[in-house]
Coordinates of C-alpha atoms in Angstrom, one line a residue:
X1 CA 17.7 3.8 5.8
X2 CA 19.8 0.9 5.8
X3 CA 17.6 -2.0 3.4
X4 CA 18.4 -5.2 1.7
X5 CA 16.6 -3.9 -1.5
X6 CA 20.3 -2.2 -2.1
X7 CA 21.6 -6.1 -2.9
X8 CA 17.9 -6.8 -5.1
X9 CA 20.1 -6.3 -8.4
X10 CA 22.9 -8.3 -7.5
X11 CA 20.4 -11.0 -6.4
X12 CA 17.9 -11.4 -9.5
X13 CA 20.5 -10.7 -11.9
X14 CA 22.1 -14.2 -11.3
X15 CA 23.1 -14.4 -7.3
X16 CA 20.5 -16.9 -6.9
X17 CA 21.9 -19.3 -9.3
X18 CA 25.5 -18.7 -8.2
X19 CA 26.0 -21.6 -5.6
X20 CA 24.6 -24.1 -7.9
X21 CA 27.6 -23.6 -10.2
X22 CA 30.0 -24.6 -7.9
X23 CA 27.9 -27.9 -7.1
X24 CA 30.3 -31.5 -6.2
X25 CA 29.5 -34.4 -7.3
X26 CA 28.4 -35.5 -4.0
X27 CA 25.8 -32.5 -3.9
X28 CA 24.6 -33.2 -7.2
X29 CA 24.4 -36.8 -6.0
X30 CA 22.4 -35.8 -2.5
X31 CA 20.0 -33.8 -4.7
X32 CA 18.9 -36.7 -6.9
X33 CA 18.4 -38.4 -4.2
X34 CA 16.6 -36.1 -2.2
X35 CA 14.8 -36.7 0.0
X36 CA 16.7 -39.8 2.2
X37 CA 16.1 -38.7 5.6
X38 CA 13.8 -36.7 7.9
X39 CA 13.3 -32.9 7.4
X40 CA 12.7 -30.0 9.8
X41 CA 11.0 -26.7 9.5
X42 CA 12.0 -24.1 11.6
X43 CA 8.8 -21.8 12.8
X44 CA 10.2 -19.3 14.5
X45 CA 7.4 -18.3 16.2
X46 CA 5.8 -20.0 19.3
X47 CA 2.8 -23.0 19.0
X48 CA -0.8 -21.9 18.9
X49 CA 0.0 -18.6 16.3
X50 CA -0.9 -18.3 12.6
X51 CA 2.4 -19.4 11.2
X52 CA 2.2 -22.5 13.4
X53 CA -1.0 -23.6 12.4
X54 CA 0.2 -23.7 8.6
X55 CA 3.3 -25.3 9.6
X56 CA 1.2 -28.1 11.0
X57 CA -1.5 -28.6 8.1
X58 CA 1.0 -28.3 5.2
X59 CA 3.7 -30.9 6.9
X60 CA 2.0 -33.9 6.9
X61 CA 0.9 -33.4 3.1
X62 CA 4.6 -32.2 2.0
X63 CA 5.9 -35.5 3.9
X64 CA 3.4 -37.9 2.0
X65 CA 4.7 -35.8 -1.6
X66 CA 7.9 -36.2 -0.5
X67 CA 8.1 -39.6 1.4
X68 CA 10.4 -38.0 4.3
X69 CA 8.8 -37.0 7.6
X70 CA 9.2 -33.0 7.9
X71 CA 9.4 -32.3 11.5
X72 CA 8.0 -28.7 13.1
X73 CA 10.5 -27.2 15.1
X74 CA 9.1 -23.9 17.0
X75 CA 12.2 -21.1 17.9
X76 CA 10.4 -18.2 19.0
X77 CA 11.5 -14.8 20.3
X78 CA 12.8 -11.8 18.7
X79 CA 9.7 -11.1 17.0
X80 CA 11.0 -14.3 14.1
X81 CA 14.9 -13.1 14.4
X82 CA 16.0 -16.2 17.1
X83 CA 13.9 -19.6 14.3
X84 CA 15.1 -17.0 11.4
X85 CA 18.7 -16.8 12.5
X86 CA 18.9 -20.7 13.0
X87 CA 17.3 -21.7 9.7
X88 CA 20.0 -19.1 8.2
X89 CA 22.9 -21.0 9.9
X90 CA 21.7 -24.2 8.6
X91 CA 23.3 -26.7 6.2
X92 CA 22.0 -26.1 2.9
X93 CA 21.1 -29.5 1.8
X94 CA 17.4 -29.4 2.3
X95 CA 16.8 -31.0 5.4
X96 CA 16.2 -27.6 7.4
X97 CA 13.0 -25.5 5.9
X98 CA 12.0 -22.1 6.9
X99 CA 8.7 -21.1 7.4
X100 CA 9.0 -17.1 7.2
X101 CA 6.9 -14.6 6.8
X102 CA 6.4 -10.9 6.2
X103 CA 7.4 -9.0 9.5
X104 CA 10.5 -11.9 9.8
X105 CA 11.7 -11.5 6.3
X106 CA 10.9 -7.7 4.9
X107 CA 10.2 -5.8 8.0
X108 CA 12.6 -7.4 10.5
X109 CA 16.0 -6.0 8.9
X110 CA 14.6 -2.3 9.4
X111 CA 13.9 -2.3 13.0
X112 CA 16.6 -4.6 14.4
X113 CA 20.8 -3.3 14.0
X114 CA 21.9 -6.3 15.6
X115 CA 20.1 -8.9 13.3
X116 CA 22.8 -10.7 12.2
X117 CA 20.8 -12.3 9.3
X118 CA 20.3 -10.9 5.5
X119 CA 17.3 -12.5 4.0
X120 CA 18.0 -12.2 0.7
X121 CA 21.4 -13.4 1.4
X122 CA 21.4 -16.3 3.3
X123 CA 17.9 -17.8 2.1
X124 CA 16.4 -18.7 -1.0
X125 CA 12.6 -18.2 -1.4
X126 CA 10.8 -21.1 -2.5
X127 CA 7.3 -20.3 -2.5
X128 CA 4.3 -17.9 -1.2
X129 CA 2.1 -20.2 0.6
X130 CA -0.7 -17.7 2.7
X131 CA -2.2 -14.4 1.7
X132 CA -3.8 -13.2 5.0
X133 CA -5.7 -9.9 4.3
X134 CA -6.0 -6.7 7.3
X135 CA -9.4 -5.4 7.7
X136 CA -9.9 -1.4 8.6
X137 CA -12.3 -1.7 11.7
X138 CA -13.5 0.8 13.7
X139 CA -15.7 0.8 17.3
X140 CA -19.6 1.3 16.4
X141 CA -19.4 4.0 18.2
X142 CA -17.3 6.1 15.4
X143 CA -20.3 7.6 13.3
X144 CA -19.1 6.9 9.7
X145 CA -20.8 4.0 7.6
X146 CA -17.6 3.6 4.8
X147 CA -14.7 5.0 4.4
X148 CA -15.5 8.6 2.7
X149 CA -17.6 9.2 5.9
X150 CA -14.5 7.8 8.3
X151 CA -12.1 10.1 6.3
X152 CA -14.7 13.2 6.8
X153 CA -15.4 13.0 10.2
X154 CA -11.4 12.3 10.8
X155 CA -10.2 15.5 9.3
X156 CA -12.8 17.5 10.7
X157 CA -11.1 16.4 14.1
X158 CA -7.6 16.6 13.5
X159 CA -5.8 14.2 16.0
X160 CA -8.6 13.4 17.9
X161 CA -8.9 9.5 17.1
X162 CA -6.5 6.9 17.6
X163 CA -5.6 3.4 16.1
X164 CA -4.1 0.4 17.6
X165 CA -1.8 -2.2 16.3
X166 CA 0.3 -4.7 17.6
X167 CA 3.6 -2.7 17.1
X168 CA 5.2 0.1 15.4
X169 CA 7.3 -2.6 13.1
X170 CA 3.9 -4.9 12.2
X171 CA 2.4 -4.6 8.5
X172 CA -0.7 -3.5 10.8
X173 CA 1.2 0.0 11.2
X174 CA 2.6 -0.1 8.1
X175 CA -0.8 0.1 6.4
X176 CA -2.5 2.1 8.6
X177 CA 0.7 4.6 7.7
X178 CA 0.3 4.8 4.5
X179 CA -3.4 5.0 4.6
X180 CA -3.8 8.1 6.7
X181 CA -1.1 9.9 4.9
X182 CA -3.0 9.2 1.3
X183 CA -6.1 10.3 3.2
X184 CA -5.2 12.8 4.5
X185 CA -5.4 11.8 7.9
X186 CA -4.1 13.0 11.3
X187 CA -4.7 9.7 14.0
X188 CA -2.7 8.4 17.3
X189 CA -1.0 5.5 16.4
X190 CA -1.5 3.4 20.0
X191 CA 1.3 0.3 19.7
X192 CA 0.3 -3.2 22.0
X193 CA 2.1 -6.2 22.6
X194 CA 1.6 -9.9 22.6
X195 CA 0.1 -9.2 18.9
X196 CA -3.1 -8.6 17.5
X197 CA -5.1 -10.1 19.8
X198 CA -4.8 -6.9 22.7
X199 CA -5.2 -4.5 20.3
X200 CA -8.6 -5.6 18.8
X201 CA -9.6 -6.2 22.1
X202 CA -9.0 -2.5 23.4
X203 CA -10.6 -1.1 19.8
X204 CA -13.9 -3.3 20.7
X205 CA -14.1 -1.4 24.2
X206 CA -14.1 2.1 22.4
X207 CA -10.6 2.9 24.0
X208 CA -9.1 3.0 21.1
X209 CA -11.4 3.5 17.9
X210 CA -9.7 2.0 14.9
X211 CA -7.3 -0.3 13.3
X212 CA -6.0 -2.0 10.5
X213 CA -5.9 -5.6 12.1
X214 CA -5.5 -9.3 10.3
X215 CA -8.9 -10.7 9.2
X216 CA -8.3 -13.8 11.7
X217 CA -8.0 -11.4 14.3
X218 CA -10.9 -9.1 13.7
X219 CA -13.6 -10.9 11.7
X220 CA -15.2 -12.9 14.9
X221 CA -15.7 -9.2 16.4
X222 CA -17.4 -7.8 12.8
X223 CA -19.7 -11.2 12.8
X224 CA -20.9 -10.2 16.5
X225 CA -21.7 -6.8 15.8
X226 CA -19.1 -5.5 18.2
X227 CA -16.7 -3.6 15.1
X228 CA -17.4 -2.5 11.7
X229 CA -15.6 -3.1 8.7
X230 CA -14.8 -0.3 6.3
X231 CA -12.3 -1.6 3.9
X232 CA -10.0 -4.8 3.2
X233 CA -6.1 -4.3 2.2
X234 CA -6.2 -6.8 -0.7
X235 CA -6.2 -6.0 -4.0
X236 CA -9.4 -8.3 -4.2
X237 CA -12.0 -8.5 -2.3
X238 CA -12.1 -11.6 1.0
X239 CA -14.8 -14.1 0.2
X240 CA -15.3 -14.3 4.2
X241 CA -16.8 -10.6 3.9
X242 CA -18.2 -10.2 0.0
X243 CA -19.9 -6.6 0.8
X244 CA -16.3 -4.9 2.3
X245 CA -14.6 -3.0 -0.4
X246 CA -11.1 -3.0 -1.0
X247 CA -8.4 -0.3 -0.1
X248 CA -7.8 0.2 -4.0
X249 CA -11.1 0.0 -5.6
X250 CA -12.0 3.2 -2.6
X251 CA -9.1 5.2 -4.3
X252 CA -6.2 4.6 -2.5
X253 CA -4.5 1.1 -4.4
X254 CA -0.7 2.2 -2.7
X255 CA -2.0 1.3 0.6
X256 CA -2.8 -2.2 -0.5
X257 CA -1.1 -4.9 1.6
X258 CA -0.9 -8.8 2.8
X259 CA 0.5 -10.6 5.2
X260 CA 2.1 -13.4 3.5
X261 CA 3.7 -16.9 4.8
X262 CA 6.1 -18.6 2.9
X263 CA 8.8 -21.2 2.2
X264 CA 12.5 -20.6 2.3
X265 CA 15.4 -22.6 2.3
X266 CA 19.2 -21.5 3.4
X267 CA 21.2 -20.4 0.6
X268 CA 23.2 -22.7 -1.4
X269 CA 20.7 -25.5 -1.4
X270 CA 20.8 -26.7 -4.5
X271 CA 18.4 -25.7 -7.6
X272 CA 17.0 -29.2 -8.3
X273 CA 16.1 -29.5 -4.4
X274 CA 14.6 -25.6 -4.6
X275 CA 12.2 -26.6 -7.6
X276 CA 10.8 -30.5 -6.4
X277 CA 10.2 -27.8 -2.5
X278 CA 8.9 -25.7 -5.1
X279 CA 6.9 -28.4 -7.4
X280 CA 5.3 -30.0 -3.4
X281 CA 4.0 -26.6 -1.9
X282 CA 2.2 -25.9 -5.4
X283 CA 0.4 -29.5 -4.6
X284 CA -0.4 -28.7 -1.3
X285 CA -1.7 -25.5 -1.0
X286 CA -3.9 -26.3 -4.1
X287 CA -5.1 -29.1 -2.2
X288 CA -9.1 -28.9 -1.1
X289 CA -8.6 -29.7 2.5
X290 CA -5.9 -27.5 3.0
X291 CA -7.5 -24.4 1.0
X292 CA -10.4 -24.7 3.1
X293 CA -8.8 -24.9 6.2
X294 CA -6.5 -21.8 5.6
X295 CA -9.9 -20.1 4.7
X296 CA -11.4 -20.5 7.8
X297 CA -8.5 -18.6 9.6
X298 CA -9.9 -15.9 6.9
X299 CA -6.5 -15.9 5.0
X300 CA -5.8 -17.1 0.9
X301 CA -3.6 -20.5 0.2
X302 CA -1.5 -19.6 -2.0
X303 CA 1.7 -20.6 -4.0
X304 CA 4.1 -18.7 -6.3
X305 CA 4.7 -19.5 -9.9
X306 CA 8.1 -20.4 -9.2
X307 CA 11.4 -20.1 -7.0
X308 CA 12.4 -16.5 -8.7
X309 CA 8.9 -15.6 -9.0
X310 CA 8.8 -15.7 -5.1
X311 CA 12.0 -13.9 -5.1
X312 CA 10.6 -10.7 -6.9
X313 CA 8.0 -10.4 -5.0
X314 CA 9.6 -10.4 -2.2
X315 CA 12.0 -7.6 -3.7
X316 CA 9.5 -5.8 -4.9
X317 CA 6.8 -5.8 -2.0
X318 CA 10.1 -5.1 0.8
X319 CA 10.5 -1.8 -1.3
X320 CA 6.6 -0.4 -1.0
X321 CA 7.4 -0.7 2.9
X322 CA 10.7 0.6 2.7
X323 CA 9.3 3.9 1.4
X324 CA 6.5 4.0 4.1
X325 CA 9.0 3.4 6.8
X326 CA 11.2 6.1 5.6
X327 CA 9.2 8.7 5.0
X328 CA 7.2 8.3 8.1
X329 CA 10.6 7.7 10.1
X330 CA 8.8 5.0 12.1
X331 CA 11.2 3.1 14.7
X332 CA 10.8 0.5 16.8
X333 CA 9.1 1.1 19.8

């Protein structure tokens, strides 16, 4: 399968640090100066969504750090491929921010043969800035209290259940993939569209019986009774539900998963503008306000200990999937 991990060598073992050898006196100039006029970041998904709603909390407290404006610029369609593609194309001087995320960056390149972009190639990562859980779920109506009973009751009826995401090329899948496979699992995989919100809705009528689905987009149905929640993907437990266990701690830590949100900038920018980006998302997503707000969505604020920190984990976390998508041969559907 055709992956961007194949460059991850080339890229930690000095790629990122190439273009900032070759800066001009004018760049080095424009990043001393930086920042001198208004900034945009590209979301390249449409207003209302998850990635959209950080874009417009984090902003206006990375404009007051920074003393330039940043502007939120939505370019949806292409599942993050149309806002990803023009962020890439950008001029690398700082003034255009992307706001990627998991399915745009790491999943995206396996599923699409025309994308024309190369994450790892024509962005730097700056920082994580959102760790958004997926909660296992399952209709009241499936007779298993935890996980060991789900599992149970699942291989005594081989094929027999089904669960829903929002696509075959969503983490959502993904997890779920890996999941069943270390279980031991045979399940329907039942893809939606128009994201997580039609597949919840369709496991909360008993059409469909379980799923792997974001916290934001599941936890209202747990609170009302109308799901119950069997596991969470993190590697530690979600504060909004204290009593779930984790996907690791039940035996199974391969299938643990986020869905992270994060900062890029178009390669070349230079290193002195990467670490003050760097140095303002730290401030902001340790900020009270903004931590609490990202909570209620049920999701982490979150920032990465630097640049290349963001960079390997990136590298390494595109890899787990790789393997999952492989082996499962899932394709776009």
């Amino acid at each position: 399968m055709k992956t961007f991990t194949a460059r991850a060598g080339a890229i930690l073992a000095g790629a990122l640090l190439g273009p900032f050898a070759a800066f001009t006196g004018a760049q080095a100039q424009g990043a001393a100066n930086y920042p001198s006029q208004v900034i945009r970041m590209i979301v390249p998904y449409a207003p209302g969504g998850a990635s959209d709603f950080l874009a417009r909390i984090a902003a206006p407290k990375m404009s007051a750090l920074l003393g330039q404006q940043i502007v939120v610029d939505n370019r949806s369609g292409g599942a993050g491929n149309v806002g990803m593609d023009a962020a890439a194309r950008a001029a690398p001087d700082g003034y255009t921010l992307f706001l990627g995320d998991i399915g745009a960056v790491e999943l995206n390149p396996h599923f699409f043969k025309d994308l024309r972009v190369k994450p790892l190639k024509d962005f730097i990562p700056v920082s994580v800035m959102t760790e958004t859980p997926l909660l296992l779920v399952a209709h009241p109506s499936v007779p298993a209290a935890n996980v060991k009973e789900l599992i149970a009751h699942v291989k005594e009826r081989p094929n027999k259940l089904s669960f829903a995401t929002p696509g075959a090329s969503t983490l959502d899948r993904l997890v779920m993939e890996r999941f069943r496979r270390l279980a031991g699992m045979e399940l329907n995989h039942v893809p939606y569209g128009g994201g997580a919100g039609p597949a919840a809705a369709d496991v909360v009528g008993g059409h469909v019986q379980l799923m792997f689905g974001t916290i934001s987009s599941v936890l209202p149905h747990v609170q009302g009774g109308r799901l119950k929640a069997l596991a969470i993907s993190t590697a530690e437990r979600s504060p909004a539900l204290p009593d779930t266990p984790t996907i690791g701690e039940l035996g199974y830590p391969a299938a643990v998963g986020v869905s992270w949100q994060g900062l890029l900038v178009p390669a070349g920018t230079p290193r002195a503008i990467v670490d003050k980006l760097h140095s303002v998302v730290v401030q902001v997503m340790s900020d009270p306000e903004i931590k609490a707000r990202v909570a209620e969505r049920g999701a982490k604020a979150s920032s990465s200990k630097s640049a290349d920190d963001f960079l390997n984990f990136i590298v390494e976390d595109e890899k787990k999937w790789a393997a999952v998508i492989s082996d499962a041969g899932i394709k776009a559907e």
